[in-house]
PDB file of C-alpha atoms in Angstrom:
ATOM      1  CA  MET A   1     -20.034 -13.519 -12.155  1.00  0.00           C
ATOM      2  CA  ALA A   2     -17.441 -10.852 -12.129  1.00  0.00           C
ATOM      3  CA  TRP A   3     -14.412 -11.328 -14.478  1.00  0.00           C
ATOM      4  CA  TRP A   4     -11.949 -11.062 -11.681  1.00  0.00           C
ATOM      5  CA  THR A   5     -13.506 -14.118  -9.897  1.00  0.00           C
ATOM      6  CA  THR A   6     -12.765 -16.367 -12.856  1.00  0.00           C
ATOM      7  CA  GLU A   7      -9.679 -14.946 -14.546  1.00  0.00           C
ATOM      8  CA  PHE A   8      -7.452 -15.354 -11.481  1.00  0.00           C
ATOM      9  CA  THR A   9      -6.930 -18.204  -9.011  1.00  0.00           C
ATOM     10  CA  HIS A  10      -8.050 -17.315  -5.466  1.00  0.00           C
ATOM     11  CA  ARG A  11      -6.615 -19.205  -2.497  1.00  0.00           C
ATOM     12  CA  LEU A  12      -6.510 -18.991   1.320  1.00  0.00           C
ATOM     13  CA  VAL A  13      -3.146 -19.978   2.871  1.00  0.00           C
ATOM     14  CA  PRO A  14      -2.110 -20.170   6.521  1.00  0.00           C
ATOM     15  CA  SER A  15      -0.047 -17.317   8.104  1.00  0.00           C
ATOM     16  CA  PRO A  16       0.645 -15.997  11.586  1.00  0.00           C
ATOM     17  CA  ALA A  17      -2.441 -13.796  11.004  1.00  0.00           C
ATOM     18  CA  GLY A  18      -4.616 -16.903  10.678  1.00  0.00           C
ATOM     19  CA  ARG A  19      -5.208 -16.922   7.001  1.00  0.00           C
ATOM     20  CA  ILE A  20      -4.075 -14.737   4.005  1.00  0.00           C
ATOM     21  CA  HIS A  21      -6.245 -14.395   0.888  1.00  0.00           C
ATOM     22  CA  LEU A  22      -4.202 -14.335  -2.300  1.00  0.00           C
ATOM     23  CA  VAL A  23      -4.924 -14.079  -6.038  1.00  0.00           C
ATOM     24  CA  GLU A  24      -2.482 -15.590  -8.474  1.00  0.00           C
ATOM     25  CA  GLN A  25      -1.838 -15.907 -12.202  1.00  0.00           C
ATOM     26  CA  GLY A  26       0.992 -17.389 -14.221  1.00  0.00           C
ATOM     27  CA  ALA A  27       3.918 -19.697 -13.633  1.00  0.00           C
ATOM     28  CA  GLY A  28       7.637 -19.024 -13.078  1.00  0.00           C
ATOM     29  CA  PRO A  29       9.622 -17.064 -10.423  1.00  0.00           C
ATOM     30  CA  LEU A  30       7.379 -15.756  -7.729  1.00  0.00           C
ATOM     31  CA  VAL A  31       6.440 -12.022  -7.519  1.00  0.00           C
ATOM     32  CA  LEU A  32       4.571 -11.088  -4.365  1.00  0.00           C
ATOM     33  CA  LEU A  33       2.414  -7.905  -4.755  1.00  0.00           C
ATOM     34  CA  LEU A  34       1.379  -5.908  -1.684  1.00  0.00           C
ATOM     35  CA  HIS A  35      -1.300  -3.232  -1.668  1.00  0.00           C
ATOM     36  CA  GLY A  36      -1.597  -0.058   0.503  1.00  0.00           C
ATOM     37  CA  PHE A  37      -4.393   1.947   2.105  1.00  0.00           C
ATOM     38  CA  PRO A  38      -7.357   1.920   1.365  1.00  0.00           C
ATOM     39  CA  GLU A  39      -7.084  -0.842  -1.210  1.00  0.00           C
ATOM     40  CA  CYS A  40      -6.893  -4.654  -1.504  1.00  0.00           C
ATOM     41  CA  TRP A  41      -5.388  -7.193  -3.848  1.00  0.00           C
ATOM     42  CA  TYR A  42      -7.509  -5.727  -6.713  1.00  0.00           C
ATOM     43  CA  SER A  43      -5.279  -2.727  -6.994  1.00  0.00           C
ATOM     44  CA  TRP A  44      -2.855  -5.082  -8.874  1.00  0.00           C
ATOM     45  CA  ARG A  45      -5.541  -6.374 -11.392  1.00  0.00           C
ATOM     46  CA  HIS A  46      -3.684  -4.749 -14.308  1.00  0.00           C
ATOM     47  CA  GLN A  47      -0.216  -6.064 -13.446  1.00  0.00           C
ATOM     48  CA  LEU A  48      -1.217  -9.745 -12.700  1.00  0.00           C
ATOM     49  CA  PRO A  49      -1.779 -10.694 -16.287  1.00  0.00           C
ATOM     50  CA  VAL A  50       1.194  -8.637 -17.597  1.00  0.00           C
ATOM     51  CA  LEU A  51       3.528 -10.349 -15.123  1.00  0.00           C
ATOM     52  CA  ALA A  52       2.097 -13.770 -15.905  1.00  0.00           C
ATOM     53  CA  ALA A  53       2.471 -13.193 -19.690  1.00  0.00           C
ATOM     54  CA  ALA A  54       6.138 -12.350 -19.007  1.00  0.00           C
ATOM     55  CA  GLY A  55       6.823 -15.638 -17.411  1.00  0.00           C
ATOM     56  CA  TYR A  56       6.246 -14.986 -13.647  1.00  0.00           C
ATOM     57  CA  ARG A  57       4.081 -16.371 -11.006  1.00  0.00           C
ATOM     58  CA  ALA A  58       2.259 -13.189  -9.937  1.00  0.00           C
ATOM     59  CA  VAL A  59       0.550 -13.183  -6.560  1.00  0.00           C
ATOM     60  CA  ALA A  60      -1.379 -10.345  -5.040  1.00  0.00           C
ATOM     61  CA  VAL A  61      -2.459 -10.686  -1.419  1.00  0.00           C
ATOM     62  CA  ASP A  62      -4.990  -9.077   0.865  1.00  0.00           C
ATOM     63  CA  VAL A  63      -2.814  -7.746   3.643  1.00  0.00           C
ATOM     64  CA  ARG A  64      -3.971  -8.805   7.081  1.00  0.00           C
ATOM     65  CA  GLY A  65      -6.878  -6.533   8.121  1.00  0.00           C
ATOM     66  CA  TYR A  66      -8.184  -6.401   4.565  1.00  0.00           C
ATOM     67  CA  GLY A  67     -10.502  -8.301   2.358  1.00  0.00           C
ATOM     68  CA  LEU A  68     -10.698 -12.041   2.991  1.00  0.00           C
ATOM     69  CA  SER A  69      -7.504 -12.266   5.060  1.00  0.00           C
ATOM     70  CA  SER A  70      -7.709 -12.476   8.817  1.00  0.00           C
ATOM     71  CA  ARG A  71      -8.326  -9.370  10.947  1.00  0.00           C
ATOM     72  CA  PRO A  72      -6.840 -10.052  14.350  1.00  0.00           C
ATOM     73  CA  GLU A  73      -7.911  -7.742  17.145  1.00  0.00           C
ATOM     74  CA  GLY A  74      -5.663  -5.176  18.737  1.00  0.00           C
ATOM     75  CA  THR A  75      -3.133  -2.785  17.082  1.00  0.00           C
ATOM     76  CA  ALA A  76      -0.141  -4.848  18.150  1.00  0.00           C
ATOM     77  CA  ALA A  77      -1.208  -7.565  15.594  1.00  0.00           C
ATOM     78  CA  TYR A  78      -0.538  -5.013  12.822  1.00  0.00           C
ATOM     79  CA  ARG A  79       3.116  -4.370  13.603  1.00  0.00           C
ATOM     80  CA  MET A  80       5.532  -4.399  10.697  1.00  0.00           C
ATOM     81  CA  VAL A  81       7.274  -7.606  11.996  1.00  0.00           C
ATOM     82  CA  GLU A  82       3.877  -9.361  11.904  1.00  0.00           C
ATOM     83  CA  LEU A  83       3.153  -8.248   8.362  1.00  0.00           C
ATOM     84  CA  VAL A  84       6.669  -9.358   7.248  1.00  0.00           C
ATOM     85  CA  ALA A  85       6.060 -12.756   8.868  1.00  0.00           C
ATOM     86  CA  ASP A  86       2.787 -13.016   6.774  1.00  0.00           C
ATOM     87  CA  GLY A  87       4.725 -12.438   3.572  1.00  0.00           C
ATOM     88  CA  ALA A  88       7.310 -15.082   4.364  1.00  0.00           C
ATOM     89  CA  ALA A  89       4.502 -17.554   5.389  1.00  0.00           C
ATOM     90  CA  VAL A  90       2.792 -16.999   1.917  1.00  0.00           C
ATOM     91  CA  VAL A  91       6.024 -17.817   0.140  1.00  0.00           C
ATOM     92  CA  ARG A  92       6.384 -20.958   2.048  1.00  0.00           C
ATOM     93  CA  ALA A  93       2.726 -21.860   1.570  1.00  0.00           C
ATOM     94  CA  LEU A  94       3.067 -21.513  -2.152  1.00  0.00           C
ATOM     95  CA  GLY A  95       5.966 -24.083  -2.097  1.00  0.00           C
ATOM     96  CA  GLU A  96       8.591 -21.402  -2.944  1.00  0.00           C
ATOM     97  CA  GLU A  97      11.877 -20.617  -1.201  1.00  0.00           C
ATOM     98  CA  SER A  98      12.192 -16.967  -2.333  1.00  0.00           C
ATOM     99  CA  ALA A  99      10.290 -14.233  -4.051  1.00  0.00           C
ATOM    100  CA  VAL A 100      10.574 -10.742  -5.353  1.00  0.00           C
ATOM    101  CA  VAL A 101       8.359  -8.431  -3.287  1.00  0.00           C
ATOM    102  CA  VAL A 102       6.651  -5.284  -4.726  1.00  0.00           C
ATOM    103  CA  GLY A 103       4.505  -2.948  -2.782  1.00  0.00           C
ATOM    104  CA  HIS A 104       2.497   0.259  -3.021  1.00  0.00           C
ATOM    105  CA  ASP A 105       1.869   2.892  -0.327  1.00  0.00           C
ATOM    106  CA  TRP A 106       1.859   0.857   3.017  1.00  0.00           C
ATOM    107  CA  GLY A 107       2.654  -2.098   0.892  1.00  0.00           C
ATOM    108  CA  SER A 108       5.870  -0.371  -0.175  1.00  0.00           C
ATOM    109  CA  ALA A 109       6.922  -0.082   3.520  1.00  0.00           C
ATOM    110  CA  ILE A 110       6.046  -3.684   4.153  1.00  0.00           C
ATOM    111  CA  ALA A 111       8.063  -4.763   1.026  1.00  0.00           C
ATOM    112  CA  ALA A 112      11.132  -2.666   2.109  1.00  0.00           C
ATOM    113  CA  ASN A 113      11.099  -4.173   5.576  1.00  0.00           C
ATOM    114  CA  SER A 114      10.625  -7.605   4.236  1.00  0.00           C
ATOM    115  CA  ALA A 115      13.774  -7.342   2.192  1.00  0.00           C
ATOM    116  CA  LEU A 116      15.507  -5.823   5.361  1.00  0.00           C
ATOM    117  CA  LEU A 117      14.349  -8.348   7.839  1.00  0.00           C
ATOM    118  CA  ARG A 118      14.177 -11.527   5.590  1.00  0.00           C
ATOM    119  CA  PRO A 119      16.806 -11.129   2.810  1.00  0.00           C
ATOM    120  CA  ASP A 120      16.908 -14.982   2.860  1.00  0.00           C
ATOM    121  CA  VAL A 121      13.345 -15.005   1.449  1.00  0.00           C
ATOM    122  CA  PHE A 122      13.047 -11.742  -0.512  1.00  0.00           C
ATOM    123  CA  ARG A 123      15.642 -11.448  -3.186  1.00  0.00           C
ATOM    124  CA  ALA A 124      14.640  -8.006  -4.587  1.00  0.00           C
ATOM    125  CA  VAL A 125      12.279  -5.302  -3.791  1.00  0.00           C
ATOM    126  CA  GLY A 126      10.045  -2.855  -5.848  1.00  0.00           C
ATOM    127  CA  LEU A 127       8.731   0.242  -4.139  1.00  0.00           C
ATOM    128  CA  LEU A 128       5.663   2.168  -5.556  1.00  0.00           C
ATOM    129  CA  SER A 129       4.792   5.711  -4.338  1.00  0.00           C
ATOM    130  CA  VAL A 130       6.369   5.460  -0.953  1.00  0.00           C
ATOM    131  CA  PRO A 131      10.219   5.328  -0.793  1.00  0.00           C
ATOM    132  CA  TYR A 132      12.150   3.322   1.784  1.00  0.00           C
ATOM    133  CA  ILE A 133      12.653   5.373   5.045  1.00  0.00           C
ATOM    134  CA  PRO A 134      15.008   3.618   7.514  1.00  0.00           C
ATOM    135  CA  ARG A 135      13.948   3.459  11.110  1.00  0.00           C
ATOM    136  CA  GLY A 136      15.466   6.443  13.011  1.00  0.00           C
ATOM    137  CA  GLY A 137      14.840   9.758  14.647  1.00  0.00           C
ATOM    138  CA  PRO A 138      11.944  10.526  17.005  1.00  0.00           C
ATOM    139  CA  ARG A 139       8.776   8.357  17.353  1.00  0.00           C
ATOM    140  CA  PRO A 140       6.831   8.591  14.070  1.00  0.00           C
ATOM    141  CA  GLY A 141       3.664   9.555  16.064  1.00  0.00           C
ATOM    142  CA  ALA A 142       5.450  12.639  17.490  1.00  0.00           C
ATOM    143  CA  VAL A 143       6.753  13.624  14.011  1.00  0.00           C
ATOM    144  CA  PHE A 144       3.308  13.545  12.312  1.00  0.00           C
ATOM    145  CA  ALA A 145       1.659  15.274  15.308  1.00  0.00           C
ATOM    146  CA  SER A 146       3.966  18.140  14.749  1.00  0.00           C
ATOM    147  CA  MET A 147       3.055  18.610  11.085  1.00  0.00           C
ATOM    148  CA  GLY A 148       0.434  21.015   9.969  1.00  0.00           C
ATOM    149  CA  GLY A 149       0.552  23.701  12.572  1.00  0.00           C
ATOM    150  CA  ASP A 150      -3.100  24.506  13.583  1.00  0.00           C
ATOM    151  CA  GLU A 151      -4.282  21.684  11.285  1.00  0.00           C
ATOM    152  CA  GLU A 152      -4.102  17.945  11.779  1.00  0.00           C
ATOM    153  CA  PHE A 153      -2.259  15.532   9.385  1.00  0.00           C
ATOM    154  CA  TYR A 154      -4.426  12.586   8.328  1.00  0.00           C
ATOM    155  CA  ILE A 155      -2.009  10.013   9.820  1.00  0.00           C
ATOM    156  CA  THR A 156      -2.470  11.681  13.245  1.00  0.00           C
ATOM    157  CA  ARG A 157      -6.166  11.709  12.738  1.00  0.00           C
ATOM    158  CA  PHE A 158      -6.151   7.984  12.173  1.00  0.00           C
ATOM    159  CA  GLN A 159      -4.472   7.238  15.493  1.00  0.00           C
ATOM    160  CA  ARG A 160      -7.400   7.216  17.953  1.00  0.00           C
ATOM    161  CA  PRO A 161      -9.425   4.000  17.605  1.00  0.00           C
ATOM    162  CA  GLY A 162     -12.912   4.649  16.335  1.00  0.00           C
ATOM    163  CA  ARG A 163     -12.395   8.309  15.260  1.00  0.00           C
ATOM    164  CA  ALA A 164     -11.692   7.726  11.590  1.00  0.00           C
ATOM    165  CA  GLU A 165     -14.097   4.847  11.454  1.00  0.00           C
ATOM    166  CA  ALA A 166     -16.943   7.179  12.656  1.00  0.00           C
ATOM    167  CA  GLU A 167     -16.194   9.461   9.598  1.00  0.00           C
ATOM    168  CA  ILE A 168     -15.722   6.770   6.948  1.00  0.00           C
ATOM    169  CA  GLU A 169     -17.964   3.910   7.635  1.00  0.00           C
ATOM    170  CA  PRO A 170     -21.474   5.684   7.465  1.00  0.00           C
ATOM    171  CA  ASP A 171     -20.677   6.298   3.757  1.00  0.00           C
ATOM    172  CA  VAL A 172     -17.851   4.036   2.600  1.00  0.00           C
ATOM    173  CA  ARG A 173     -18.523   4.522  -1.104  1.00  0.00           C
ATOM    174  CA  GLY A 174     -18.586   8.207  -0.935  1.00  0.00           C
ATOM    175  CA  TRP A 175     -15.440   8.529   1.283  1.00  0.00           C
ATOM    176  CA  LEU A 176     -13.446   6.160  -0.808  1.00  0.00           C
ATOM    177  CA  THR A 177     -14.388   8.160  -3.988  1.00  0.00           C
ATOM    178  CA  GLY A 178     -13.284  11.273  -2.415  1.00  0.00           C
ATOM    179  CA  PHE A 179     -10.057  10.004  -0.975  1.00  0.00           C
ATOM    180  CA  TYR A 180      -9.094   8.339  -4.217  1.00  0.00           C
ATOM    181  CA  ALA A 181      -9.932  11.536  -6.142  1.00  0.00           C
ATOM    182  CA  ALA A 182      -7.986  13.793  -3.742  1.00  0.00           C
ATOM    183  CA  LEU A 183      -4.777  11.926  -4.633  1.00  0.00           C
ATOM    184  CA  SER A 184      -5.315  11.161  -8.360  1.00  0.00           C
ATOM    185  CA  ALA A 185      -3.664  13.401 -10.894  1.00  0.00           C
ATOM    186  CA  ASP A 186      -6.866  14.036 -12.924  1.00  0.00           C
ATOM    187  CA  THR A 187      -9.067  15.028 -10.028  1.00  0.00           C
ATOM    188  CA  MET A 188      -6.875  16.270  -7.170  1.00  0.00           C
ATOM    189  CA  PRO A 189      -7.567  19.833  -5.882  1.00  0.00           C
ATOM    190  CA  PRO A 190      -5.695  22.673  -7.574  1.00  0.00           C
ATOM    191  CA  PRO A 191      -2.317  23.787  -6.153  1.00  0.00           C
ATOM    192  CA  ASP A 192      -3.781  26.763  -4.351  1.00  0.00           C
ATOM    193  CA  ALA A 193      -6.497  24.717  -2.635  1.00  0.00           C
ATOM    194  CA  PRO A 194      -6.095  23.534   0.976  1.00  0.00           C
ATOM    195  CA  ASP A 195      -4.143  20.267   1.193  1.00  0.00           C
ATOM    196  CA  PRO A 196      -6.672  17.411   1.450  1.00  0.00           C
ATOM    197  CA  LEU A 197      -4.284  15.420   3.784  1.00  0.00           C
ATOM    198  CA  PHE A 198      -4.602  18.068   6.458  1.00  0.00           C
ATOM    199  CA  VAL A 199      -7.797  19.134   8.219  1.00  0.00           C
ATOM    200  CA  PRO A 200      -8.868  21.541  11.016  1.00  0.00           C
ATOM    201  CA  VAL A 201      -8.793  19.616  14.339  1.00  0.00           C
ATOM    202  CA  ASP A 202     -12.597  19.937  14.615  1.00  0.00           C
ATOM    203  CA  GLY A 203     -13.318  19.174  10.951  1.00  0.00           C
ATOM    204  CA  VAL A 204     -13.426  15.979   8.840  1.00  0.00           C
ATOM    205  CA  LEU A 205     -11.059  14.853   6.005  1.00  0.00           C
ATOM    206  CA  ARG A 206     -13.883  14.538   3.458  1.00  0.00           C
ATOM    207  CA  GLU A 207     -14.644  18.286   3.706  1.00  0.00           C
ATOM    208  CA  ARG A 208     -11.519  18.851   1.563  1.00  0.00           C
ATOM    209  CA  PHE A 209     -12.158  16.058  -0.918  1.00  0.00           C
ATOM    210  CA  PRO A 210     -12.761  17.274  -4.474  1.00  0.00           C
ATOM    211  CA  ASP A 211     -16.388  17.023  -5.634  1.00  0.00           C
ATOM    212  CA  GLY A 212     -15.692  16.462  -9.334  1.00  0.00           C
ATOM    213  CA  GLY A 213     -16.541  12.720  -9.347  1.00  0.00           C
ATOM    214  CA  ARG A 214     -14.430   9.680  -9.828  1.00  0.00           C
ATOM    215  CA  PRO A 215     -10.950   9.740 -11.190  1.00  0.00           C
ATOM    216  CA  GLY A 216     -10.477   8.248 -14.660  1.00  0.00           C
ATOM    217  CA  TRP A 217      -8.835   5.053 -13.477  1.00  0.00           C
ATOM    218  CA  LEU A 218     -11.778   4.225 -11.099  1.00  0.00           C
ATOM    219  CA  GLY A 219     -14.606   2.611 -13.088  1.00  0.00           C
ATOM    220  CA  GLU A 220     -18.033   1.902 -11.416  1.00  0.00           C
ATOM    221  CA  GLU A 221     -17.098  -1.787 -11.170  1.00  0.00           C
ATOM    222  CA  ASP A 222     -13.822  -0.869  -9.595  1.00  0.00           C
ATOM    223  CA  LEU A 223     -15.527   1.200  -6.983  1.00  0.00           C
ATOM    224  CA  ASP A 224     -18.052  -1.610  -6.435  1.00  0.00           C
ATOM    225  CA  VAL A 225     -15.133  -3.974  -5.517  1.00  0.00           C
ATOM    226  CA  TYR A 226     -13.471  -1.580  -3.000  1.00  0.00           C
ATOM    227  CA  ALA A 227     -16.662  -0.303  -1.430  1.00  0.00           C
ATOM    228  CA  GLY A 228     -18.007  -3.824  -1.194  1.00  0.00           C
ATOM    229  CA  GLU A 229     -14.919  -5.040   0.609  1.00  0.00           C
ATOM    230  CA  PHE A 230     -14.798  -2.247   3.122  1.00  0.00           C
ATOM    231  CA  GLU A 231     -18.519  -2.278   3.765  1.00  0.00           C
ATOM    232  CA  ARG A 232     -18.106  -5.921   4.697  1.00  0.00           C
ATOM    233  CA  THR A 233     -14.980  -5.612   6.838  1.00  0.00           C
ATOM    234  CA  GLY A 234     -15.051  -2.108   8.194  1.00  0.00           C
ATOM    235  CA  PHE A 235     -11.937  -0.017   8.400  1.00  0.00           C
ATOM    236  CA  THR A 236     -10.378  -0.904  11.851  1.00  0.00           C
ATOM    237  CA  GLY A 237      -8.065  -3.515  10.454  1.00  0.00           C
ATOM    238  CA  ALA A 238      -6.736  -1.240   7.833  1.00  0.00           C
ATOM    239  CA  LEU A 239      -6.397   1.669  10.166  1.00  0.00           C
ATOM    240  CA  ASN A 240      -4.503  -0.386  12.744  1.00  0.00           C
ATOM    241  CA  ARG A 241      -1.482  -0.363  10.542  1.00  0.00           C
ATOM    242  CA  TYR A 242      -1.231   3.409  11.163  1.00  0.00           C
ATOM    243  CA  ARG A 243      -1.811   2.890  14.864  1.00  0.00           C
ATOM    244  CA  ALA A 244       1.177   0.377  15.099  1.00  0.00           C
ATOM    245  CA  MET A 245       3.741   2.841  13.760  1.00  0.00           C
ATOM    246  CA  ASP A 246       5.199   3.685  17.156  1.00  0.00           C
ATOM    247  CA  ARG A 247       5.416  -0.082  18.078  1.00  0.00           C
ATOM    248  CA  ASP A 248       7.434  -0.477  14.698  1.00  0.00           C
ATOM    249  CA  TRP A 249       9.801   2.131  15.933  1.00  0.00           C
ATOM    250  CA  GLU A 250      10.431   0.018  19.010  1.00  0.00           C
ATOM    251  CA  ASP A 251      10.561  -3.284  17.295  1.00  0.00           C
ATOM    252  CA  LEU A 252      13.019  -2.135  14.610  1.00  0.00           C
ATOM    253  CA  ALA A 253      15.454  -0.360  16.943  1.00  0.00           C
ATOM    254  CA  PRO A 254      18.226  -2.991  16.076  1.00  0.00           C
ATOM    255  CA  PHE A 255      17.920  -1.818  12.480  1.00  0.00           C
ATOM    256  CA  ASP A 256      18.245   1.945  13.007  1.00  0.00           C
ATOM    257  CA  GLY A 257      19.424   3.523   9.863  1.00  0.00           C
ATOM    258  CA  ALA A 258      20.024   0.175   8.125  1.00  0.00           C
ATOM    259  CA  PRO A 259      19.940   0.142   4.349  1.00  0.00           C
ATOM    260  CA  VAL A 260      18.144  -2.342   2.297  1.00  0.00           C
ATOM    261  CA  THR A 261      20.783  -4.014   0.070  1.00  0.00           C
ATOM    262  CA  ARG A 262      18.722  -6.215  -2.169  1.00  0.00           C
ATOM    263  CA  PRO A 263      18.225  -5.075  -5.813  1.00  0.00           C
ATOM    264  CA  ALA A 264      15.464  -2.360  -5.808  1.00  0.00           C
ATOM    265  CA  LEU A 265      13.217  -0.409  -8.027  1.00  0.00           C
ATOM    266  CA  TYR A 266      11.260   2.788  -7.243  1.00  0.00           C
ATOM    267  CA  ILE A 267       8.182   4.175  -9.154  1.00  0.00           C
ATOM    268  CA  GLY A 268       6.374   7.230  -8.097  1.00  0.00           C
ATOM    269  CA  GLY A 269       3.844   9.718  -9.462  1.00  0.00           C
ATOM    270  CA  ALA A 270       5.291  13.148 -10.224  1.00  0.00           C
ATOM    271  CA  ARG A 271       1.983  14.681  -9.087  1.00  0.00           C
ATOM    272  CA  ASP A 272       1.614  12.627  -5.927  1.00  0.00           C
ATOM    273  CA  SER A 273       0.765  15.250  -3.227  1.00  0.00           C
ATOM    274  CA  ALA A 274       2.832  13.105  -0.847  1.00  0.00           C
ATOM    275  CA  MET A 275       5.945  14.368  -2.700  1.00  0.00           C
ATOM    276  CA  ALA A 276       5.778  17.481  -0.599  1.00  0.00           C
ATOM    277  CA  TRP A 277       6.901  15.583   2.494  1.00  0.00           C
ATOM    278  CA  LEU A 278       8.612  12.499   0.853  1.00  0.00           C
ATOM    279  CA  GLY A 279      10.816  14.249  -1.645  1.00  0.00           C
ATOM    280  CA  ALA A 280      13.833  14.311   0.582  1.00  0.00           C
ATOM    281  CA  ALA A 281      13.411  10.569   1.178  1.00  0.00           C
ATOM    282  CA  ILE A 282      13.330   9.879  -2.475  1.00  0.00           C
ATOM    283  CA  ASP A 283      16.463  11.919  -2.970  1.00  0.00           C
ATOM    284  CA  ALA A 284      18.150   9.809  -0.272  1.00  0.00           C
ATOM    285  CA  GLN A 285      17.303   6.468  -1.762  1.00  0.00           C
ATOM    286  CA  PRO A 286      20.641   5.863  -3.529  1.00  0.00           C
ATOM    287  CA  ALA A 287      22.237   5.860  -0.037  1.00  0.00           C
ATOM    288  CA  VAL A 288      19.647   3.815   1.815  1.00  0.00           C
ATOM    289  CA  LEU A 289      18.980   1.589  -1.212  1.00  0.00           C
ATOM    290  CA  PRO A 290      22.463   0.710  -2.435  1.00  0.00           C
ATOM    291  CA  GLY A 291      20.985  -1.854  -4.776  1.00  0.00           C
ATOM    292  CA  LEU A 292      18.620   0.623  -6.438  1.00  0.00           C
ATOM    293  CA  VAL A 293      18.598  -0.299 -10.075  1.00  0.00           C
ATOM    294  CA  SER A 294      16.385   2.451 -11.380  1.00  0.00           C
ATOM    295  CA  SER A 295      13.972   5.179 -10.140  1.00  0.00           C
ATOM    296  CA  HIS A 296      11.079   6.689 -12.083  1.00  0.00           C
ATOM    297  CA  LEU A 297       8.646   9.537 -11.492  1.00  0.00           C
ATOM    298  CA  LEU A 298       5.744   9.243 -13.892  1.00  0.00           C
ATOM    299  CA  ALA A 299       4.502  12.446 -15.365  1.00  0.00           C
ATOM    300  CA  ASP A 300       0.728  13.283 -14.977  1.00  0.00           C
ATOM    301  CA  CYS A 301       0.426  10.567 -12.314  1.00  0.00           C
ATOM    302  CA  GLY A 302      -0.701  10.874  -8.778  1.00  0.00           C
ATOM    303  CA  HIS A 303      -0.484   8.527  -5.828  1.00  0.00           C
ATOM    304  CA  TRP A 304      -2.300   5.491  -7.260  1.00  0.00           C
ATOM    305  CA  VAL A 305       0.520   4.726  -9.660  1.00  0.00           C
ATOM    306  CA  GLN A 306      -0.249   1.080 -10.752  1.00  0.00           C
ATOM    307  CA  GLN A 307      -3.868   2.052 -11.442  1.00  0.00           C
ATOM    308  CA  GLU A 308      -3.325   5.559 -13.004  1.00  0.00           C
ATOM    309  CA  ALA A 309      -0.549   4.415 -15.218  1.00  0.00           C
ATOM    310  CA  PRO A 310      -1.020   0.538 -15.463  1.00  0.00           C
ATOM    311  CA  ASP A 311       0.743   0.032 -18.867  1.00  0.00           C
ATOM    312  CA  GLU A 312       3.875   1.964 -17.892  1.00  0.00           C
ATOM    313  CA  VAL A 313       4.151   0.324 -14.380  1.00  0.00           C
ATOM    314  CA  GLY A 314       3.717  -3.037 -15.992  1.00  0.00           C
ATOM    315  CA  ARG A 315       6.486  -2.386 -18.498  1.00  0.00           C
ATOM    316  CA  LEU A 316       8.826  -0.975 -15.864  1.00  0.00           C
ATOM    317  CA  LEU A 317       8.251  -4.031 -13.573  1.00  0.00           C
ATOM    318  CA  VAL A 318       8.812  -6.530 -16.358  1.00  0.00           C
ATOM    319  CA  ASP A 319      12.022  -4.791 -17.567  1.00  0.00           C
ATOM    320  CA  TRP A 320      13.368  -4.656 -13.997  1.00  0.00           C
ATOM    321  CA  LEU A 321      12.466  -8.270 -13.230  1.00  0.00           C
ATOM    322  CA  ALA A 322      14.097  -9.449 -16.487  1.00  0.00           C
ATOM    323  CA  ALA A 323      17.439  -7.850 -15.422  1.00  0.00           C
ATOM    324  CA  LEU A 324      17.463  -9.558 -12.133  1.00  0.00           C
ATOM    325  CA  PRO A 325      19.589 -12.675 -11.539  1.00  0.00           C
ATOM    326  CA  ARG A 326      17.369 -15.604 -11.252  1.00  0.00           C
TER     327      ARG A 326
END
């Protein structure tokens, strides 16, 4: 039996999605951990015991569409307001009134909007890799479609149902290895290589993935977990988050430009290739996150910060949490 099935407590709790699978360790103030794409609760395996040892009830969930959580049909089920409702339902199901919410990648966007829409539940917010970007401007789909010139940005490529699935699902293990490697500091393509997040319209993403093997943070057992989950569930639930972006733009119109005022933390990787198009948003965070306590860019770290630099991320989270009012 794998260590992660016995070291942590696994539970299914009710939510608007149907059910949410969560993994918890420790006792104390609740810290809710939200993963990004293409991951699952397992991306927080290093931080769960660290937070538990520091006196917190650490809970990592499978976001709806992933893992053992429900996978509703239709892109509308993956709107941001639905994902925020799932998080609030998890807090209630655990018998708590409030939580600190921490997210990575898409989980960061969910965490920020949780603090924006439900400040009564989420008392502080930690953002990893992706900064808070308030609702505003043109529809996101139009913005991403305009990027890349003659090439197609990966988010645009994900929009049409079935298209990305047809590329990924015949070889989940190989595609995941390449995608993780493309955005990891120790295996990413050199600076003069074509950007792996863009691809010719008639090409496929994996043609620009590096072929040097797994990144250092991704052991064989780790890849077994991720590949096994997506081989079982497929990718449609995960990809529907991208396909709901324009619905978010409509839903969140009343919050156009709104800041997130809860105490906040940001941690990014200095070598994350997304810095090329997220750098201005990181610079703007003091204005849109007036409660920002500290911001960190980790050297020699790519996109998968809590897995590439687990010890440093654990330390930064514990220090930040300790300074929050309880």
